[in-house]
XYZ file of C-alpha atoms in Angstrom:
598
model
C 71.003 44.795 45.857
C 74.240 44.068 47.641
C 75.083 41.153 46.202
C 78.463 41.108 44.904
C 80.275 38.900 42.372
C 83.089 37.523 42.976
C 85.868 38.494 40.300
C 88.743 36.947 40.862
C 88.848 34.309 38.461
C 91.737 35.875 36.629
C 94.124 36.365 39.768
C 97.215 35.552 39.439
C 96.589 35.669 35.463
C 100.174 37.344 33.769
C 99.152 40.945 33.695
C 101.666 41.237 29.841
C 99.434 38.636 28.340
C 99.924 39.895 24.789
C 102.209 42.721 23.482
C 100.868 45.648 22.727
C 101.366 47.888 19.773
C 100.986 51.282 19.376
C 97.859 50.829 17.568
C 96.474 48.679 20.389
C 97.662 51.160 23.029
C 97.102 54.570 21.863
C 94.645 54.294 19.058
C 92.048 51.122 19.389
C 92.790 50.728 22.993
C 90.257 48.271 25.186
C 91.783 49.975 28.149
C 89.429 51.595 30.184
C 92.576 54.185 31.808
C 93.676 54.846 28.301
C 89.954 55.032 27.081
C 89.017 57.856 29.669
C 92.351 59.994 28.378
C 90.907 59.895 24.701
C 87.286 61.002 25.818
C 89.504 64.172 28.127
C 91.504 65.177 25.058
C 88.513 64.830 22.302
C 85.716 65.479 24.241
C 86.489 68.029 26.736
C 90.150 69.523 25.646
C 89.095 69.750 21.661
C 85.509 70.019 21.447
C 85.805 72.225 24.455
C 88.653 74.590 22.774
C 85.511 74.852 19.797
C 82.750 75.603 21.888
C 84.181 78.231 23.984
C 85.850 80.127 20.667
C 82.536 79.726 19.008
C 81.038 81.380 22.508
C 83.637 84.174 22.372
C 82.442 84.565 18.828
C 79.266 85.431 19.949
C 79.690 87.727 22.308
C 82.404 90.011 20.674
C 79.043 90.255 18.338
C 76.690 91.119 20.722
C 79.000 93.700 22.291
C 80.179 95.633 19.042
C 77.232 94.465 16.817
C 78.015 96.382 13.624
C 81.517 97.181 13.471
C 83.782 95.371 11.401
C 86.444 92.820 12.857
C 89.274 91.196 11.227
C 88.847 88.103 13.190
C 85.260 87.372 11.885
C 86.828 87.486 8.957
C 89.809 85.151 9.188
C 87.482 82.598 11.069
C 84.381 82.893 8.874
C 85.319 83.993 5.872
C 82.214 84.367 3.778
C 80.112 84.396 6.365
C 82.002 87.583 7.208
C 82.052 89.979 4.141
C 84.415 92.948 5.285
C 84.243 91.686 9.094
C 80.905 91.949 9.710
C 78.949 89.009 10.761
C 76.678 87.420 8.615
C 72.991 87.157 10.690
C 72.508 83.831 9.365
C 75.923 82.675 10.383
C 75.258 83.722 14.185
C 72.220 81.427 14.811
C 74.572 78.779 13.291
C 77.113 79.851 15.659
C 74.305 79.260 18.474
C 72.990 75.744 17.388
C 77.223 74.401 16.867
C 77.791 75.913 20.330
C 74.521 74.433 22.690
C 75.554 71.024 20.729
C 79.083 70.722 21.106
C 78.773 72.308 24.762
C 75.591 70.206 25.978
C 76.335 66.906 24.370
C 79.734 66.550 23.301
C 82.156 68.324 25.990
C 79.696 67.855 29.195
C 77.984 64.601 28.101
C 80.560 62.743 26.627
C 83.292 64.383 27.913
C 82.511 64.774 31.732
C 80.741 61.239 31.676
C 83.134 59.119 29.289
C 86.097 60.627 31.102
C 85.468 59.956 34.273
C 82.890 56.583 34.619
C 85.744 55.464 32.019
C 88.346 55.940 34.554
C 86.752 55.446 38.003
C 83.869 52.713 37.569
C 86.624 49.582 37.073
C 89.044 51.211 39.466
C 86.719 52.231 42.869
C 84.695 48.868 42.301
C 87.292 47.004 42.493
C 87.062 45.176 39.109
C 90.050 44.563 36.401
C 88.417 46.492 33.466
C 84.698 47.397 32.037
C 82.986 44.539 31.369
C 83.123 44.776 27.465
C 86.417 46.477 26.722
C 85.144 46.352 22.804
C 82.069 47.852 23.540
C 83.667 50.631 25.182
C 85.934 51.264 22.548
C 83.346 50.870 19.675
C 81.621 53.836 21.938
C 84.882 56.269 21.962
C 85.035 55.734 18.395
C 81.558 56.563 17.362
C 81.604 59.406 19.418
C 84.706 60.435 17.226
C 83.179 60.216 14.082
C 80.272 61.781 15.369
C 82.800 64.882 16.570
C 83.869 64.370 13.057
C 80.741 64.924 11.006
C 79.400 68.220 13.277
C 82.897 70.023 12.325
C 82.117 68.750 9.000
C 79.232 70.230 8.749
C 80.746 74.218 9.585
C 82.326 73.002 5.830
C 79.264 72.556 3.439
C 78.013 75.374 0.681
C 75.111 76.611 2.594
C 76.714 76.580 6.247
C 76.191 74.475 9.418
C 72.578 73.847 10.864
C 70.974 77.003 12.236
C 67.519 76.257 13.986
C 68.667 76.626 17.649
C 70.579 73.866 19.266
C 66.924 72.589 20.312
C 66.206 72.546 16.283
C 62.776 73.182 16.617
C 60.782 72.260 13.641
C 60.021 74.316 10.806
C 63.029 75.560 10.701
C 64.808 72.198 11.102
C 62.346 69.991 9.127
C 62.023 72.396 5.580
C 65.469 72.015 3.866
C 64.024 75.177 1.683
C 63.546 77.105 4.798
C 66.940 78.809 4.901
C 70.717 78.176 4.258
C 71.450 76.288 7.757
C 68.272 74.058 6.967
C 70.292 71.830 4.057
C 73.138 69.810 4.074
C 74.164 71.649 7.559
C 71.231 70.107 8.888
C 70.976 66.945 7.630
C 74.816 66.466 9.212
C 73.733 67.576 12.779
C 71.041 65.113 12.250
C 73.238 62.258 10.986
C 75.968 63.287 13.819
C 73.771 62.970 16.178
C 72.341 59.980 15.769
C 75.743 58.107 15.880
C 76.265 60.029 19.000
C 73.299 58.538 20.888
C 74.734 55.408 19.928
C 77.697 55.803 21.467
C 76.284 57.431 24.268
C 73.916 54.168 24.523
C 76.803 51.731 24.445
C 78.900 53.598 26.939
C 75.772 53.635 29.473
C 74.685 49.906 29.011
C 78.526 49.123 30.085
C 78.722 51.517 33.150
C 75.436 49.959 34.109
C 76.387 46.193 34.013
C 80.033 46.966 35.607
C 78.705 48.479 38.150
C 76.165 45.758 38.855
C 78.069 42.808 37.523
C 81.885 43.173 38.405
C 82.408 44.561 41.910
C 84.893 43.445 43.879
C 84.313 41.212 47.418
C 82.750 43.100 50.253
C 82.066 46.493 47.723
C 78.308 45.953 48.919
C 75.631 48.879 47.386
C 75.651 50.685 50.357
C 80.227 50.821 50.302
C 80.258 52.623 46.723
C 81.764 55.826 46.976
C 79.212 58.500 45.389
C 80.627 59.178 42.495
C 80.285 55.390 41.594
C 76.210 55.834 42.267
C 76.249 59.179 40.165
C 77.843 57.459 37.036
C 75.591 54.754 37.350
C 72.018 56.154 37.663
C 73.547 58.373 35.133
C 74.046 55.663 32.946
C 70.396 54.727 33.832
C 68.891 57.785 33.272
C 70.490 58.036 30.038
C 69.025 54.677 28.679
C 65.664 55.702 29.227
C 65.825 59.115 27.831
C 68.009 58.746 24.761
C 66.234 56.603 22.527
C 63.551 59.369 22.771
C 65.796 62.030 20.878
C 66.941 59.514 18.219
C 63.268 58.692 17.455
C 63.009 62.687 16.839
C 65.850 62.708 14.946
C 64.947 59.592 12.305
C 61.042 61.398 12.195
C 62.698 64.942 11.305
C 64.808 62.687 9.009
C 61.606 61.097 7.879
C 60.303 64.480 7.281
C 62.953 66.107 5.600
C 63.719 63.620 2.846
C 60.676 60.954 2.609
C 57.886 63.631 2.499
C 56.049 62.801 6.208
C 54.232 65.377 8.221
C 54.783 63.790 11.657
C 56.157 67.775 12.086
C 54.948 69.634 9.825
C 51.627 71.224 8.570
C 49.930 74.411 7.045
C 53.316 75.328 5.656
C 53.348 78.762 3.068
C 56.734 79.500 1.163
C 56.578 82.688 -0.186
C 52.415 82.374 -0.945
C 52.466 78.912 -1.839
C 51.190 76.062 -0.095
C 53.304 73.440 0.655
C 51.367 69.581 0.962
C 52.357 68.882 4.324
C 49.030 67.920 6.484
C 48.346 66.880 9.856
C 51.693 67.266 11.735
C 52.813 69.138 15.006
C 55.896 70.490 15.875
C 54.731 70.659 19.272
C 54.931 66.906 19.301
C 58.655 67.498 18.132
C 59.027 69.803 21.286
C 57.386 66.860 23.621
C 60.101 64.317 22.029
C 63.224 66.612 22.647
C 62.578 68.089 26.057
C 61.486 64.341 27.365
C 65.538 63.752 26.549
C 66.309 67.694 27.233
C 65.598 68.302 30.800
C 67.204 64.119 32.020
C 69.824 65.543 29.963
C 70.649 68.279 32.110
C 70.711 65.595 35.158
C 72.611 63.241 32.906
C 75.614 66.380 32.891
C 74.874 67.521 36.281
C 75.029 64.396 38.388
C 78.365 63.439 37.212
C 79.626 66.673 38.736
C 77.926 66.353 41.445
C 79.234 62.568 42.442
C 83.352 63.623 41.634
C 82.007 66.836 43.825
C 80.961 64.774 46.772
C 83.916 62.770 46.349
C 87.112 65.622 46.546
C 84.895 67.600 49.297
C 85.078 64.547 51.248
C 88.163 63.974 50.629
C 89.614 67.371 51.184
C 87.566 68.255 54.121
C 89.321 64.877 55.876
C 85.868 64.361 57.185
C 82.981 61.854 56.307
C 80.460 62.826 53.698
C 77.667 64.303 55.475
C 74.143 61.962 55.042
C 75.085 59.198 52.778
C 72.190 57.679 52.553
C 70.186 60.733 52.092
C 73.032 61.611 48.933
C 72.140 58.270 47.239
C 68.256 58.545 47.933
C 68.748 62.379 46.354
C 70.442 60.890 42.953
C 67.664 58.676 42.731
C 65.181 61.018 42.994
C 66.758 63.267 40.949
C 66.554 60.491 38.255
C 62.590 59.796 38.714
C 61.593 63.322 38.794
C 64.314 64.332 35.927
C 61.830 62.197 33.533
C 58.488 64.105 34.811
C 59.186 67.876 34.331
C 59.835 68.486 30.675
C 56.985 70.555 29.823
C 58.701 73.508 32.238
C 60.076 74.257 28.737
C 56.789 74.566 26.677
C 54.678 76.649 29.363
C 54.740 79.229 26.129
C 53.756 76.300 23.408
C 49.687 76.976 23.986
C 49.418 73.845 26.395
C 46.926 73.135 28.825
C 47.059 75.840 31.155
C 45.937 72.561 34.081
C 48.899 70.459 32.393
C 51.077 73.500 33.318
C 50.769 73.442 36.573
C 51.477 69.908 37.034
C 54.767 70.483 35.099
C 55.251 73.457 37.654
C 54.372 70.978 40.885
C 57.115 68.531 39.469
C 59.734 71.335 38.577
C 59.254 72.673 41.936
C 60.015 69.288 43.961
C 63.226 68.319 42.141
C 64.334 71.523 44.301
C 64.506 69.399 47.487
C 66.453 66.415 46.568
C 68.953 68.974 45.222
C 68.370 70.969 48.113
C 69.593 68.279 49.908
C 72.770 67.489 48.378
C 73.387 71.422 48.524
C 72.999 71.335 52.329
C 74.826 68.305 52.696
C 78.366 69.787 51.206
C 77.474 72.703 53.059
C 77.503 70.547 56.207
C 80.476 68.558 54.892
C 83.138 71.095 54.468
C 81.776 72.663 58.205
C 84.386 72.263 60.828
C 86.270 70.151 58.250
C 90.363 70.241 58.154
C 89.430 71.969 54.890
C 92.646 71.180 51.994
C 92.351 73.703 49.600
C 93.475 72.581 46.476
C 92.553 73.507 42.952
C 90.164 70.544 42.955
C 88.714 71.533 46.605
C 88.177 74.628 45.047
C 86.736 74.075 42.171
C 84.027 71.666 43.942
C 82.783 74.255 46.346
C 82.370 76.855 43.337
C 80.319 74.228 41.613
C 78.196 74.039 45.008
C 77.898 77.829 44.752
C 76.873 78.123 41.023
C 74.398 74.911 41.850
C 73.044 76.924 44.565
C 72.815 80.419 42.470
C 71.600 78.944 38.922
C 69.232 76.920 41.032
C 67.584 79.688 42.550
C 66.720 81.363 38.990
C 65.061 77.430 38.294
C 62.304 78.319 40.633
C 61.272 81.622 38.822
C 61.388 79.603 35.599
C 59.756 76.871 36.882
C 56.742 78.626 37.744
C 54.171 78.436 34.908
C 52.959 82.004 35.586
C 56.362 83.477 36.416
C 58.103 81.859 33.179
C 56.038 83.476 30.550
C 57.461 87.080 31.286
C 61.550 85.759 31.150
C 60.764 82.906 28.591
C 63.381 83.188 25.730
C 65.378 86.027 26.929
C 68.381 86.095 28.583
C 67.426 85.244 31.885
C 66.998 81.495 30.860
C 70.522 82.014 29.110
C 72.035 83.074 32.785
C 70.110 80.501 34.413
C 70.767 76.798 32.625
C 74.354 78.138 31.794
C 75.094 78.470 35.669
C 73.252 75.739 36.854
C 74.068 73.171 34.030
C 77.054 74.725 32.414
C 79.625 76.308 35.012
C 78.626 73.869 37.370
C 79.491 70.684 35.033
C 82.513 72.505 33.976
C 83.368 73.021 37.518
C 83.047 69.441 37.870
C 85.374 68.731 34.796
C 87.952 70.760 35.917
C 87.672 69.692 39.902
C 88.023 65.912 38.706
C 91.098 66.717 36.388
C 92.868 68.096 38.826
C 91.639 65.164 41.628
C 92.475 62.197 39.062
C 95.129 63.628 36.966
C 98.131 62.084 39.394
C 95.599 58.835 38.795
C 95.831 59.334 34.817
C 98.815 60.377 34.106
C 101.354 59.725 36.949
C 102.596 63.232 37.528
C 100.755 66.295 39.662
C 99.873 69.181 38.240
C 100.984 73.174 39.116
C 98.925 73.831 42.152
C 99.678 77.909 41.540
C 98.602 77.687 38.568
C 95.353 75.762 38.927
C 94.853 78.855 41.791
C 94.887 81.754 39.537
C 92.884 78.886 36.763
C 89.880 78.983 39.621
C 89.878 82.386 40.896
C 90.049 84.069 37.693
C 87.542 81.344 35.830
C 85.227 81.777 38.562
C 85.074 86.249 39.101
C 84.621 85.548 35.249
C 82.067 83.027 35.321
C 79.959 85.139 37.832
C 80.929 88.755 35.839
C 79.442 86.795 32.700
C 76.057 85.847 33.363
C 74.799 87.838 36.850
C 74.600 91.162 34.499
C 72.177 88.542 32.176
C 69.606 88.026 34.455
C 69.095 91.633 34.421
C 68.911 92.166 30.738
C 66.944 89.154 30.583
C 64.242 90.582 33.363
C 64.574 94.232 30.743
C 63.180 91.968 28.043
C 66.121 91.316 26.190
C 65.579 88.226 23.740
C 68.056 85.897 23.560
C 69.249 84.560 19.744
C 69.288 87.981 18.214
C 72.521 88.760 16.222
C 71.893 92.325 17.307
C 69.757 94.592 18.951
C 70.473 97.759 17.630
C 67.457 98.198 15.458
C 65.056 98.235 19.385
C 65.762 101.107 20.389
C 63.813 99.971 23.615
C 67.317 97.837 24.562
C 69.937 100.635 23.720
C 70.153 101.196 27.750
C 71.768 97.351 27.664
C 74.253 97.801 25.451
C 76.888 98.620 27.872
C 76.282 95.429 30.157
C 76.861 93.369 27.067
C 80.319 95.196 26.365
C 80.694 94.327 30.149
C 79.433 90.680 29.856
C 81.949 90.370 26.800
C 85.028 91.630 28.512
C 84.321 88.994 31.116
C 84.104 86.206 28.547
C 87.186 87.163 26.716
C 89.462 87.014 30.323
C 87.531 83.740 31.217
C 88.252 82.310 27.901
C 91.826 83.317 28.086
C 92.973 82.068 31.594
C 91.595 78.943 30.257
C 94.969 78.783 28.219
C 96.219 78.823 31.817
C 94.339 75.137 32.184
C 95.851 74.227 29.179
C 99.490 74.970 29.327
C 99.474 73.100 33.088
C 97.398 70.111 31.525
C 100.236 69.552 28.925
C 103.342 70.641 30.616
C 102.454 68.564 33.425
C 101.525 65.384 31.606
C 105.707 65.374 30.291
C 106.836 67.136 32.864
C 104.740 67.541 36.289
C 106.276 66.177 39.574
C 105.733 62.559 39.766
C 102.915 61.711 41.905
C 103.286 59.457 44.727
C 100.526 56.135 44.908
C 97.970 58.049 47.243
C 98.818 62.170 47.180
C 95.724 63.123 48.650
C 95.563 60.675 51.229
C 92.285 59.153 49.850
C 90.016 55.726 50.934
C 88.740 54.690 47.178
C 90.104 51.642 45.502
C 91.784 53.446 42.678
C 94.493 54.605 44.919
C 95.375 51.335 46.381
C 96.558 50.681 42.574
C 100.476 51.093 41.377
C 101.107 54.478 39.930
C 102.285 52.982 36.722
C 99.104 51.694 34.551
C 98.821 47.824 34.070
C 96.495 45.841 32.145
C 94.047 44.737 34.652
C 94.763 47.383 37.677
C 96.369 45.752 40.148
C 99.145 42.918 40.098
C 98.178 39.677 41.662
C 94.848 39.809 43.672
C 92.211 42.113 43.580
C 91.806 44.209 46.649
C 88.848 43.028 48.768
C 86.804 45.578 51.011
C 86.097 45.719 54.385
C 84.543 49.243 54.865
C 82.811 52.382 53.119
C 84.789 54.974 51.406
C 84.386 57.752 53.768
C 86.249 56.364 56.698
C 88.118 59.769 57.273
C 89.234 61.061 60.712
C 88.264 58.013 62.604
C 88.625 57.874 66.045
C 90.708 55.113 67.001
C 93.129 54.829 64.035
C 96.407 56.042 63.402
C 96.234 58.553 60.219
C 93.234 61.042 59.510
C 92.347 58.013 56.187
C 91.354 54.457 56.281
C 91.303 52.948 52.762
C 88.606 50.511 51.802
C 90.971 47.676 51.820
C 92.035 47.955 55.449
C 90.652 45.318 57.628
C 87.690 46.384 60.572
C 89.837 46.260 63.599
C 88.093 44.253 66.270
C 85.141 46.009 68.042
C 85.157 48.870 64.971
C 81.684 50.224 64.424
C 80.938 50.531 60.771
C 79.454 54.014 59.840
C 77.473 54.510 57.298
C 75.286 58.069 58.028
């Protein structure tokens, strides 16, 4: 495993081989620096911007459910007559906002960002190992952005069968508006979207194996290297699975198969579809759904581990035991999937097995939990935006966790199944966590990206207000959730057996609408300091990693002349014995140094 390859073939190669364009720069760039920015601005900054207005959407329905509001109307238009929200248009609302949210902004954009920018730079290595590949994968991804906008645009409105589109609603065209053309463009989207996805992973995964630098040994990665690439791994194996889904609902919806489908009656009639399950459709989408959740979490997780460390000027607490956590994380991420069908009619036997496997993913993540925990104790704690943003994601991991291992229980799931409980506890766990992680390792690697720092007071009031928002937002919805509430209804005013939780969702609203507004805070910094932050010195946090041991100003290939070798892991902080509170991987072992690695 710790063999490395030796990559400096290329040397003392002229780092201006060819002149660059603007086209070749900005636009079909084989950069992976310049690569990363366009995943941050389409993935998380524009796709993001959708999601959270389509979320805000939402809620401003759910609090005020009938009354009329000039803003439906300018957004939706017909889906709005006089300002009142079509109940079609809101399930379409949901299914636009779980895609965009799960796949585009925290897949794509948390993943291509950030294994984009780091892999090639804290390996050691002059760029990804297929610079076209990686830019064929950006570019897919943006036409598959493309195609799910698109599809808000057609006659009979975007798809609207859940963002899990659960067959029959998904797999009749006839079955309502948001099962046409709206449907068949999610479909189409996403397909080109697991190709890129695909691509991107296969080139983490041989970079990371293929093109580290001398003396960058398995065991001297710096975490967030081993969460990108099991990542990578995990999303091999599990995303072929959803695009064989996809082409059967395909399959199903225009070539007349049942793989999906059977004992269908339209209005009386019988339709000929025989001998299909949508169950079957369920198996195929959670076996990607629940590795997808690791595929956005452990991302987080490995920039997390990284600015804790970092910031805490301390070594990260049980390295080993971190890496043997991410990979069993990955094996057991690919054995719990039923957790999400305990209601489906399965075997109650098969159930519990599901629960037994649900349950033990607890203790590798347990384990990473504990070992932050044990990181930032007695640390020289710095607390920047990014330091703070980390140990909020370690606090949402630990609270949306805890929900997990009600839901995870076979017997305890089928009273909170499809209410809002589940809605409190993936968006905490999964959700505010990855975006946690997003905005920790913008912060961390901005100075990295973009030369300049950005506004440290205003990444404070970003964080404090996000996160009293974050929390205000979905604590009240584990209690609505546990009064019965379902989740997916436009309203609730017609049970009068949920008029007593009306006033938490005005309460949960109010929350969303602050949180969604200091994120303007985020955005205002982002751009103001990209033209005109202070300029960031080579190493401002005082880090180990590779990437920092690399000029300020971007250069094809990362670092003039040689490549820097390594002599040490990346967690050398407060060493007894040296000089400064930081060793970087590139200083020499002095003699008699003992080499830690806990």
């Amino acid at each position: 495993m710790s063999a490395t390859v030796d990559t400096h073939v290329h040397d003392d190669h002229d780092v201006h081989h060819h002149k660059e364009t603007f086209v070749t720069k900005y636009i079909f760039s084989q950069d992976h620096k310049m690569i990363a920015k366009q995943y941050l601005i389409t993935g998380v900054i524009v796709m993001g911007i959708i999601g959270i207005l389509m979320s805000l959407l939402m809620r401003i329905q759910l609090a005020w459910p009938e009354k009329p509001n000039a803003l439906f109307e300018a957004l939706l238009g017909k889906w709005a007559p006089g300002g009142v929200m079509d109940a079609d248009i809101y399930l379409a609302l949901v299914t636009i906002h779980g895609t965009i949210m799960v796949f585009f902004v925290l897949t794509a954009g948390l993943s291509g960002t950030f294994s984009n920018l780091l892999i090639p730079l804290q390996i050691g290595a002059r760029d990804m190992a297929s610079g076209f590949l990686n830019m064929i994968s950006y570019w897919l991804f943006f036409i598959s952005c493309v195609i799910m906008i698109a599809s808000f645009f057609v006659e009979a409105g975007p798809a609207a069968a859940g963002w899990t589109i659960y067959p029959p609603l998904s797999a009749l065209p006839l079955a309502q508006g948001g099962s046409g053309m709206g449907m068949t463009l999610w479909l189409v989207s996403m397909a080109i979207f697991i190709a890129s996805s695909l691509l991107g992973s296969l080139n983490y995964i041989v970079t990371v194996i293929n093109l580290r630098t001398k003396g960058m040994s398995m065991t001297r990665l710096p975490l967030t290297i081993w969460a990108f690439f099991v990542t990578a791994i995990i999303g091999v194996i599990s995303f072929p699975v959803l695009l064989s889904a996809a082409l059967l609902l395909i399959m199903d919806r225009s070539f007349g198969t049942s793989f999906f489908l059977s004992d269908i009656f339209i209005q009386g009639e019988v339709l000929h579809y025989q001998g299909g399950s949508p169950v079957l459709f369920e198996h195929l989408f959670w076996f990607l759904g629940h590795p997808e959740v690791y595929i956005v979490l452990l991302p987080a997780l490995g920039i997390t581990s990284e600015i804790i460390a970092t910031n805490s000027r301390k070594p990260i607490f049980g390295y080993r035991a971190m890496v043997a956590s991410i990979l069993a994380i990955a094996f057991l991420s690919t054995i719990v999937w039923g957790h999400h069908m305990f209601i489906s009619g399965m075997n109650p036997f098969l159930g519990s097995v599901f629960t037994f496997t649900t349950l033990l993913i607890a203790i590798p993540s347990a384990v990473k939990a504990f070992n932050y925990i044990t990181t930032l104790w007695k640390g020289n704690l710095q607390m920047n935006p990014a330091m703070l943003f980390s140990i909020g994601l370690v606090s949402t991991f630990i609270t949306g966790g805890l929900t997990g291992i009600i839901l995870g229980d076979s017997a305890l799931d089928i009273n909170v199944h499809d209410t809002y409980f589940v809605v409190a506890h993936f968006h905490l766990v999964m959700g505010i966590s990855a975006l946690y992680g997003v905005f920790a390792g913008v912060y961390h690697w901005f100075p990295r990206m973009f030369g300049r720092m950005m506004n440290k007071n205003l990444g404070y009031l970003h964080f404090w207000v996000t996160a009293i928002c974050a929390y205000g937002v979905f604590f009240p919805m584990h209690f609505i959730g546990m009064a019965g509430l379902p989740r997916r209804y436009y309203t609730n005013s017609n049970f009068p057996l949920f008029d007593d939780t009306t006033n938490a969702q005005v309460v949960i609203t109010m929350f969303a609408l602050v949180g969604g507004l200091v994120q303007l805070v985020f955005l205002y910094n982002f751009f103001m300091s990209i033209f005109y932050g202070k300029k960031a010195e080579q190493n401002p946090w005082k880090s180990n990693t590779l990437e920092w041991t690399a000029p300020v100003k971007h250069i094809h290939g990362n670092w003039p002349g040689k490549i820097p070798h390594v002599y040490r892991w990346s967690y050398d902080y407060s060493k007894p014995g040296h000089d400064e509170d930081f060793v970087p991987q590139n200083v020499p072992m002095k003699e008699g140094e003992e080499e830690l690695h806990h």
